[in-house]
CSV table of C-alpha atoms in Angstrom, one decimal:
chain,number,residue,atom,x,y,z
A,18,MET,CA,118.3,87.5,93.1
A,19,THR,CA,114.4,87.5,92.5
A,20,GLY,CA,111.6,88.2,94.5
A,21,PRO,CA,110.1,84.6,96.2
A,22,LEU,CA,107.4,84.8,94.0
A,23,GLU,CA,109.1,85.0,90.7
A,24,GLY,CA,107.0,83.2,88.3
A,25,LEU,CA,104.0,83.3,89.8
A,26,ARG,CA,100.8,84.8,87.8
A,27,ILE,CA,98.1,86.4,89.1
A,28,LEU,CA,95.1,87.9,87.6
A,29,GLU,CA,93.1,90.5,89.5
A,30,VAL,CA,89.9,91.7,89.0
A,31,GLY,CA,88.8,94.6,91.6
A,32,HIS,CA,88.4,98.2,92.9
A,33,ILE,CA,89.7,100.7,95.2
A,34,LEU,CA,91.5,99.1,97.9
A,35,ALA,CA,91.6,95.6,99.1
A,36,GLY,CA,91.6,93.4,96.0
A,37,PRO,CA,94.5,95.5,94.5
A,38,TYR,CA,96.5,96.4,97.9
A,39,ALA,CA,96.7,91.7,98.4
A,40,THR,CA,97.6,91.6,94.7
A,41,MET,CA,100.8,94.5,95.7
A,42,LEU,CA,101.9,93.3,98.1
A,43,LEU,CA,101.9,89.9,95.9
A,44,ALA,CA,103.6,91.6,93.2
A,45,ASP,CA,106.3,93.8,95.7
A,46,LEU,CA,107.5,90.2,96.0
A,47,GLY,CA,108.1,89.3,92.9
A,48,ALA,CA,104.6,87.9,91.3
A,49,ARG,CA,103.4,89.3,87.7
A,50,VAL,CA,99.9,90.6,88.6
A,51,THR,CA,97.4,91.6,85.8
A,52,LYS,CA,94.7,94.0,86.7
A,53,ILE,CA,92.0,93.3,84.6
A,54,GLU,CA,90.2,96.4,84.4
A,55,PRO,CA,87.1,97.8,82.6
A,56,PRO,CA,86.7,99.9,80.0
A,57,GLY,CA,86.5,102.9,82.7
A,58,GLY,CA,89.2,101.6,84.9
A,59,ASP,CA,89.5,100.9,88.7
A,60,LEU,CA,87.8,103.1,90.4
A,61,SER,CA,90.3,104.3,92.0
A,62,ARG,CA,92.1,105.9,89.3
A,63,GLN,CA,89.4,108.9,89.7
A,64,VAL,CA,90.6,109.9,93.0
A,65,SER,CA,94.2,110.6,92.1
A,66,ASP,CA,97.2,109.1,90.6
A,67,ALA,CA,99.3,108.7,93.4
A,68,TYR,CA,96.4,106.8,95.2
A,69,PHE,CA,95.6,104.4,92.6
A,70,ALA,CA,99.6,103.8,92.3
A,71,SER,CA,99.5,103.3,96.0
A,72,LEU,CA,97.2,100.5,95.7
A,73,ASN,CA,98.7,99.2,92.0
A,74,ARG,CA,102.7,99.7,91.8
A,75,GLY,CA,104.6,97.0,89.4
A,76,LYS,CA,101.2,95.5,87.6
A,77,ARG,CA,100.1,95.2,84.2
A,78,SER,CA,96.6,96.4,83.0
A,79,VAL,CA,94.9,94.7,80.1
A,80,ARG,CA,91.2,96.4,79.8
A,81,VAL,CA,88.3,94.2,78.9
A,82,ASP,CA,84.7,94.5,79.4
A,83,LEU,CA,83.7,91.3,81.0
A,84,ALA,CA,80.2,92.0,80.2
A,85,THR,CA,80.8,90.9,76.8
A,86,PRO,CA,81.0,87.5,74.5
A,87,ARG,CA,84.7,89.2,73.2
A,88,GLY,CA,85.3,90.3,76.9
A,89,GLN,CA,84.6,86.7,78.2
A,90,GLU,CA,86.7,85.1,75.5
A,91,HIS,CA,89.6,87.2,76.1
A,92,LEU,CA,89.1,86.6,80.4
A,93,HIS,CA,89.2,82.8,79.4
A,94,ARG,CA,92.5,82.8,77.5
A,95,LEU,CA,94.2,84.9,80.4
A,96,VAL,CA,93.0,82.5,82.7
A,97,ALA,CA,94.0,79.7,81.0
A,98,ASP,CA,97.8,81.0,81.3
A,99,ALA,CA,97.3,81.8,85.4
A,100,ASP,CA,97.6,80.6,88.6
A,101,ALA,CA,95.2,82.4,90.7
A,102,LEU,CA,92.9,85.0,89.9
A,103,LEU,CA,91.7,87.7,93.1
A,104,VAL,CA,88.8,89.3,92.8
A,105,ASN,CA,87.1,92.1,95.0
A,106,LEU,CA,83.8,93.2,93.4
A,107,LYS,CA,80.2,92.3,94.8
A,108,PRO,CA,78.9,88.8,94.8
A,109,SER,CA,76.4,89.4,92.1
A,110,ALA,CA,79.4,90.5,89.8
A,111,ILE,CA,81.1,87.6,90.4
A,112,HIS,CA,78.6,84.8,89.6
A,113,ARG,CA,77.3,87.5,86.4
A,114,PHE,CA,80.9,88.0,85.2
A,115,GLY,CA,81.8,84.1,85.7
A,116,LEU,CA,84.6,84.7,88.3
A,117,THR,CA,84.6,82.2,90.2
A,118,TYR,CA,86.1,78.6,90.3
A,119,GLU,CA,83.1,77.0,89.0
A,120,ALA,CA,82.8,78.7,86.2
A,121,LEU,CA,86.2,79.0,85.2
A,122,ARG,CA,87.2,75.4,85.7
A,123,PRO,CA,87.1,74.3,82.1
A,124,TRP,CA,90.1,76.5,81.2
A,125,ASN,CA,92.1,76.1,84.1
A,126,GLU,CA,91.7,73.4,86.7
A,127,ARG,CA,94.5,74.3,88.4
A,128,LEU,CA,93.2,77.8,88.9
A,129,VAL,CA,93.0,79.0,92.5
A,130,CYS,CA,89.9,81.4,92.9
A,131,VAL,CA,89.9,84.5,95.7
A,132,ALA,CA,86.7,86.2,96.0
A,133,LEU,CA,87.2,88.8,98.3
A,134,THR,CA,83.9,90.4,99.4
A,135,GLY,CA,81.9,92.7,102.4
A,136,TRP,CA,80.4,90.1,103.9
A,137,GLY,CA,80.6,87.0,102.3
A,138,MET,CA,79.2,85.3,98.7
A,139,ALA,CA,76.2,84.1,100.3
A,140,ALA,CA,75.1,87.1,101.9
A,141,GLY,CA,73.9,89.1,98.5
A,142,ASP,CA,75.0,92.3,97.9
A,143,GLU,CA,74.2,94.7,101.1
A,144,PRO,CA,76.6,97.7,101.3
A,145,ALA,CA,80.2,96.7,102.4
A,146,PHE,CA,82.8,99.7,102.6
A,147,ASP,CA,85.4,99.5,105.2
A,148,TYR,CA,83.9,102.1,107.6
A,149,VAL,CA,80.6,100.1,107.1
A,150,VAL,CA,81.9,96.8,108.1
A,151,GLN,CA,84.4,98.4,111.0
A,152,ALA,CA,80.7,99.7,112.5
A,153,ALA,CA,78.6,96.5,112.0
A,154,THR,CA,81.9,94.3,114.0
A,155,GLY,CA,82.2,96.1,117.0
A,156,ILE,CA,85.2,98.2,115.8
A,157,ALA,CA,84.0,101.4,116.0
A,158,ALA,CA,82.3,100.7,119.6
A,159,LEU,CA,85.6,99.8,121.2
A,160,THR,CA,86.9,102.9,120.1
A,161,GLY,CA,86.7,106.6,121.4
A,162,ALA,CA,86.6,107.9,124.6
A,163,PRO,CA,84.6,106.1,127.2
A,164,ASP,CA,82.0,109.0,127.8
A,165,GLY,CA,82.1,109.9,124.2
A,166,PRO,CA,80.4,108.7,120.9
A,167,PRO,CA,82.0,105.7,118.8
A,168,GLN,CA,85.0,106.6,116.6
A,169,LEU,CA,86.9,104.9,113.6
A,170,PRO,CA,90.4,104.7,113.0
A,171,GLY,CA,92.0,107.3,110.6
A,172,TYR,CA,92.4,104.6,107.7
A,173,SER,CA,91.3,101.8,106.0
A,174,SER,CA,91.9,99.2,108.7
A,175,ALA,CA,89.2,96.4,107.3
A,176,ASP,CA,90.4,97.0,103.8
A,177,ASN,CA,94.2,96.8,104.7
A,178,SER,CA,93.6,94.0,106.6
A,179,ALA,CA,91.3,91.9,104.7
A,180,GLY,CA,94.1,92.2,101.8
A,181,PHE,CA,96.7,91.0,103.6
A,182,ALA,CA,94.3,88.4,104.5
A,183,ALA,CA,93.5,87.1,101.0
A,184,ALA,CA,96.9,87.7,99.5
A,185,LEU,CA,97.7,84.8,102.8
A,186,ALA,CA,94.7,82.8,101.2
A,187,LEU,CA,95.6,82.9,98.0
A,188,LEU,CA,99.0,81.9,98.4
A,189,ALA,CA,98.3,78.9,100.9
A,190,GLN,CA,96.0,77.4,97.8
A,191,VAL,CA,99.1,77.6,95.4
A,192,VAL,CA,101.0,76.1,97.7
A,193,SER,CA,98.9,73.1,98.1
A,194,GLY,CA,99.0,72.6,94.6
A,195,ARG,CA,95.6,72.5,94.2
A,196,GLY,CA,93.1,74.8,92.2
A,197,GLY,CA,90.1,75.8,93.9
A,198,GLN,CA,87.6,78.7,95.5
A,199,ILE,CA,89.0,80.7,98.5
A,200,GLU,CA,86.2,83.3,100.2
A,201,VAL,CA,87.6,86.0,102.4
A,202,SER,CA,85.4,88.8,103.8
A,203,LEU,CA,86.1,91.8,105.5
A,204,ARG,CA,83.5,90.8,108.1
A,205,ASP,CA,85.0,87.5,108.8
A,206,VAL,CA,88.9,89.1,109.0
A,207,MET,CA,87.8,92.1,111.4
A,208,LEU,CA,85.8,89.7,114.1
A,209,SER,CA,88.8,87.4,113.8
A,210,GLN,CA,90.8,90.3,115.2
A,211,LEU,CA,88.8,90.9,118.0
A,212,ASN,CA,90.5,87.6,119.0
A,213,TYR,CA,90.8,87.6,122.9
A,214,HIS,CA,87.6,90.2,123.0
A,215,ALA,CA,85.7,87.7,121.2
A,216,ALA,CA,87.0,84.9,123.7
A,217,ALA,CA,86.2,87.0,127.0
A,218,TRP,CA,82.5,87.6,125.6
A,219,LEU,CA,81.9,83.9,124.6
A,220,ASN,CA,83.7,82.0,127.2
A,221,GLU,CA,83.5,84.4,130.5
A,222,GLY,CA,80.0,86.5,129.2
A,223,ARG,CA,82.7,89.6,129.5
A,224,ALA,CA,81.4,92.2,126.6
A,225,PRO,CA,84.1,94.7,125.8
A,226,ARG,CA,84.1,98.1,127.3
A,227,ARG,CA,85.4,101.5,125.1
A,228,LEU,CA,88.3,102.5,127.2
A,229,GLY,CA,89.7,105.5,125.7
A,230,GLY,CA,91.8,103.2,123.5
A,231,ALA,CA,93.7,101.9,127.1
A,232,HIS,CA,94.2,98.1,126.4
A,233,ALA,CA,91.7,96.0,128.2
A,234,TYR,CA,94.0,93.6,130.0
A,235,TYR,CA,97.5,95.4,130.6
A,236,VAL,CA,97.5,98.6,132.8
A,237,PRO,CA,98.8,101.0,131.8
A,238,ALA,CA,98.7,100.9,128.5
A,239,GLN,CA,97.3,103.5,126.3
A,240,LEU,CA,98.3,107.4,125.9
A,241,PHE,CA,98.8,109.5,128.5
A,242,PRO,CA,99.5,113.6,128.3
A,243,THR,CA,102.7,115.2,128.9
A,244,ALA,CA,104.0,118.4,129.7
A,245,ASP,CA,104.4,118.9,125.4
A,246,GLY,CA,102.6,116.0,123.3
A,247,HIS,CA,101.3,112.4,124.1
A,248,LEU,CA,103.2,109.5,124.8
A,249,ALA,CA,102.0,106.0,124.0
A,250,LEU,CA,103.2,103.9,126.8
A,251,PHE,CA,102.6,99.9,127.0
A,252,ILE,CA,103.2,98.1,129.6
A,253,THR,CA,102.6,94.7,129.4
A,254,HIS,CA,105.3,92.6,132.1
A,255,ASP,CA,106.4,93.4,135.7
A,256,THR,CA,110.0,94.1,134.2
A,257,PHE,CA,108.8,97.0,132.2
A,258,TRP,CA,106.4,98.1,134.9
A,259,HIS,CA,109.9,98.3,137.3
A,260,ALA,CA,111.9,99.9,135.2
A,261,PHE,CA,109.2,102.5,133.8
A,262,ALA,CA,108.1,103.3,137.9
A,263,THR,CA,111.8,103.7,139.0
A,264,GLU,CA,112.0,106.2,136.2
A,265,ALA,CA,109.0,108.1,136.8
A,266,GLY,CA,109.5,107.9,140.5
A,267,ILE,CA,106.1,105.6,141.3
A,268,GLU,CA,105.5,103.3,144.0
A,269,GLY,CA,103.6,100.0,144.2
A,270,HIS,CA,101.1,98.0,142.0
A,271,PRO,CA,104.2,95.6,141.2
A,272,THR,CA,102.2,92.7,139.5
A,273,MET,CA,100.4,92.7,136.7
A,274,ALA,CA,97.1,91.8,138.0
A,275,ASP,CA,97.9,94.4,140.9
A,276,ARG,CA,98.1,97.2,138.4
A,277,ALA,CA,94.9,95.8,136.3
A,278,SER,CA,92.6,95.7,139.3
A,279,HIS,CA,93.8,99.0,140.7
A,280,ARG,CA,93.4,100.5,136.7
A,281,GLU,CA,92.4,104.5,137.7
A,282,GLU,CA,94.5,104.3,140.5
A,283,VAL,CA,97.5,103.4,138.3
A,284,VAL,CA,96.4,105.6,135.3
A,285,ALA,CA,95.8,108.6,138.1
A,286,GLN,CA,99.9,108.0,139.4
A,287,VAL,CA,101.4,107.4,135.8
A,288,THR,CA,99.5,110.8,134.3
A,289,LYS,CA,100.8,112.8,136.9
A,290,ALA,CA,104.1,111.7,136.6
A,291,LEU,CA,104.3,111.8,132.9
A,292,ALA,CA,103.1,115.7,133.2
A,293,ALA,CA,106.9,116.2,134.4
A,294,ASP,CA,108.5,116.2,130.9
A,295,THR,CA,107.8,116.3,127.6
A,296,ALA,CA,106.8,113.1,125.6
A,297,ALA,CA,110.2,113.3,123.3
A,298,ASN,CA,112.2,113.4,126.8
A,299,TRP,CA,110.0,110.5,127.7
A,300,GLU,CA,110.4,108.6,124.7
A,301,ALA,CA,114.4,109.4,125.1
A,302,ARG,CA,114.5,108.4,129.0
A,303,LEU,CA,112.4,105.0,128.5
A,304,ARG,CA,114.0,103.2,125.2
A,305,PRO,CA,117.7,102.7,127.1
A,306,LEU,CA,115.7,100.9,129.7
A,307,ARG,CA,113.5,98.9,126.6
A,308,VAL,CA,110.5,99.8,127.8
A,309,PRO,CA,107.8,99.8,125.2
A,310,ALA,CA,107.2,103.6,124.6
A,311,ALA,CA,106.9,106.4,121.7
A,312,ALA,CA,106.0,109.7,121.7
A,313,VAL,CA,103.3,110.7,119.6
A,314,ARG,CA,104.4,111.5,115.9
A,315,THR,CA,102.3,112.7,112.7
A,316,LEU,CA,102.6,110.5,109.7
A,317,PRO,CA,104.9,113.1,108.4
A,318,GLU,CA,107.2,113.3,111.4
A,319,ALA,CA,106.9,109.1,111.3
A,320,LEU,CA,108.0,108.7,107.6
A,321,ALA,CA,111.3,111.3,108.2
A,322,ALA,CA,112.2,109.2,111.0
A,323,ALA,CA,112.1,106.1,108.6
A,324,PRO,CA,113.5,107.5,104.9
A,325,ASP,CA,114.4,103.8,104.3
A,326,THR,CA,110.5,103.1,104.0
A,327,VAL,CA,109.9,105.8,101.2
A,328,VAL,CA,110.8,104.2,97.6
A,329,GLU,CA,110.2,105.8,94.3
A,330,ALA,CA,107.5,103.7,92.0
A,331,GLY,CA,107.2,105.4,88.9
A,332,GLY,CA,107.6,108.8,89.6
A,333,HIS,CA,105.5,108.3,92.7
A,334,ARG,CA,107.1,108.3,96.3
A,335,LEU,CA,105.3,105.5,98.2
A,336,VAL,CA,105.8,103.7,101.5
A,337,ALA,CA,108.0,100.1,100.7
A,338,GLY,CA,106.3,96.9,101.1
A,339,PRO,CA,106.2,95.7,104.9
A,340,PHE,CA,108.6,92.3,104.0
A,341,ARG,CA,112.3,92.4,104.1
A,342,ILE,CA,114.4,89.7,102.7
A,343,PRO,CA,117.5,89.0,102.4
A,344,GLY,CA,118.9,89.6,98.9
A,345,HIS,CA,115.5,90.7,97.3
A,346,GLU,CA,115.7,94.2,96.4
A,347,PRO,CA,111.6,94.8,95.2
A,348,ALA,CA,111.6,96.5,91.9
A,349,TYR,CA,108.7,98.7,92.5
A,350,GLY,CA,107.7,99.4,89.3
A,351,PRO,CA,105.2,101.9,88.3
A,352,PRO,CA,101.8,101.7,88.2
A,353,PRO,CA,100.0,100.5,85.0
A,354,ARG,CA,98.3,103.2,82.8
A,355,LEU,CA,94.7,102.1,81.6
A,356,GLY,CA,95.5,99.0,79.2
A,357,GLU,CA,98.7,99.7,78.5
A,358,HIS,CA,99.3,95.8,78.2
A,359,GLY,CA,96.2,95.2,76.0
A,360,ASP,CA,92.9,96.9,74.9
A,361,LEU,CA,91.0,94.2,74.4
A,362,THR,CA,87.9,95.8,74.4
């Protein structure tokens, strides 16, 4: 069975992570993705071969100098045969290279153009790298210990989230059957992911506070130290609490509201109970009870526990795409060499 996006032709112009990740997801689903790379190539090629492969498997590469009239001619020929163009550059470069729907409409009226930027096309060229956006949108302020400094997660959550959003927006417009311009910004994506925090502030005047990784509403829902290792415990509903409390020998606080209003007392009780066993043992004890809990693992440990998520792509071992579709086995082709499918400079 071919991929669900078989026959969809997508062009990509961009560097590093957000845009290339978006189009790689689409390539995993069967789309034909062609990277239009500058003479020096996508900047992620300078990081490492494995880094580049992790964002660009299964694509084609053509080398085009969009700053030249000849390069613009090549761009227009490629656009004429494409369904969509995803661009991940600063706004001034998007306009300078003529990578908008308005500029490209004469060559393909049904083309879907997605501009993936840091702050939006009208916001100028302010630097918008992942961690900068996380700091500016409140993510860092929410992360870390209550009495410590703000923190950032250990991976590029803004870039990856924006890549997912851009892929979804692209497909939505393709399904509509109409060409046009779509904007996706890292700022908007990250603010949208603060959904219930933002709603609490906008509607109730309740500003979020740093809780050391604990959930703002559910208690207990955070990491806890154990006799060996840490355990993630995520108790939402009362049935989960009853099962956990019975196993852990804890009494009281039977309702969600009661636990939320006595957060410190509940956390102290749970911390004391969990100290009696290891994280691995608690996970084994709680799993049959259907209590949401997991021992904290390193990435190597997590990959070892999920070998079916590791695939081969052109000599690189990579994490598979997140989609499971009956009858479809992604090809996971190799990452392209620079200009492998056409050096048009």
